[in-house]
């Protein structure tokens, strides 16, 4: 059972095995007990810190970025986190970009080769529509990756791998459409 003094950063925990309360830092995941050290998973050293300080570092609100993160942020021209941006917005952008990419693939592999010829519509419009939709889809993919990096999403590298793979496939389709128009 824990008691919290108002305005105090130290929480008192009363351990049933001990007769006296033991100070514990607020938010610390480890229930601290006085020595013997074999009971506590944290190696206790002579007290160099004031009482009630947690031995585990807490988040200070400053995001730690790797060198690769910094390179990607520079390439994508991301300076700071946009106001009001959230993970929900990033997921929505990802879903939209994947839906547009899926539309492009559906047009390329179903509509243009089978449906348009059956209906007797102009067969030459397929590559033009494919180029337009492909460019829009690749642009959406880039903005999706940019959004994930802008908010420092924890899965930004995984989503980026998917977006880069889809962009690679769309690039192949774009080249095929241009070749079809030219030759």
Tab-separated table of N, CA and C in Angstrom, residues 1 20 32 34 43 52 60 78 80 108 110 128 152:
chain	number	residue	atom	x	y	z
A	1	UNK	N	0.859	-1.163	0.000
A	1	UNK	CA	0.000	0.000	0.000
A	1	UNK	C	0.902	1.220	0.000
A	20	UNK	N	9.059	-0.767	8.851
A	20	UNK	CA	9.154	0.669	8.607
A	20	UNK	C	8.923	0.969	7.139
A	32	UNK	N	11.545	-0.764	-3.879
A	32	UNK	CA	12.848	-0.733	-3.212
A	32	UNK	C	12.721	-1.194	-1.763
A	34	UNK	N	15.323	-2.000	1.787
A	34	UNK	CA	16.685	-1.788	2.286
A	34	UNK	C	17.499	-3.061	2.132
A	43	UNK	N	21.517	-2.888	-8.197
A	43	UNK	CA	22.701	-2.858	-7.351
A	43	UNK	C	22.728	-1.530	-6.611
A	52	UNK	N	14.933	9.261	-2.426
A	52	UNK	CA	13.755	9.392	-3.254
A	52	UNK	C	14.050	9.562	-4.726
A	60	UNK	N	12.856	12.702	-20.533
A	60	UNK	CA	12.906	14.138	-20.271
A	60	UNK	C	12.118	14.914	-21.307
A	78	UNK	N	12.686	17.735	-42.756
A	78	UNK	CA	11.889	17.811	-41.539
A	78	UNK	C	12.712	18.562	-40.514
A	80	UNK	N	11.165	20.230	-37.424
A	80	UNK	CA	10.653	19.954	-36.093
A	80	UNK	C	9.288	19.312	-36.226
A	108	UNK	N	-3.703	-1.427	-63.299
A	108	UNK	CA	-2.679	-1.993	-64.176
A	108	UNK	C	-2.926	-3.457	-64.500
A	110	UNK	N	-5.853	-5.417	-63.728
A	110	UNK	CA	-7.215	-5.913	-63.927
A	110	UNK	C	-7.984	-5.059	-64.936
A	128	UNK	N	-1.510	6.435	-69.799
A	128	UNK	CA	-1.610	7.826	-69.323
A	128	UNK	C	-2.223	7.899	-67.934
A	152	UNK	N	8.339	11.190	-35.027
A	152	UNK	CA	9.237	10.228	-34.359
A	152	UNK	C	8.483	8.975	-33.921
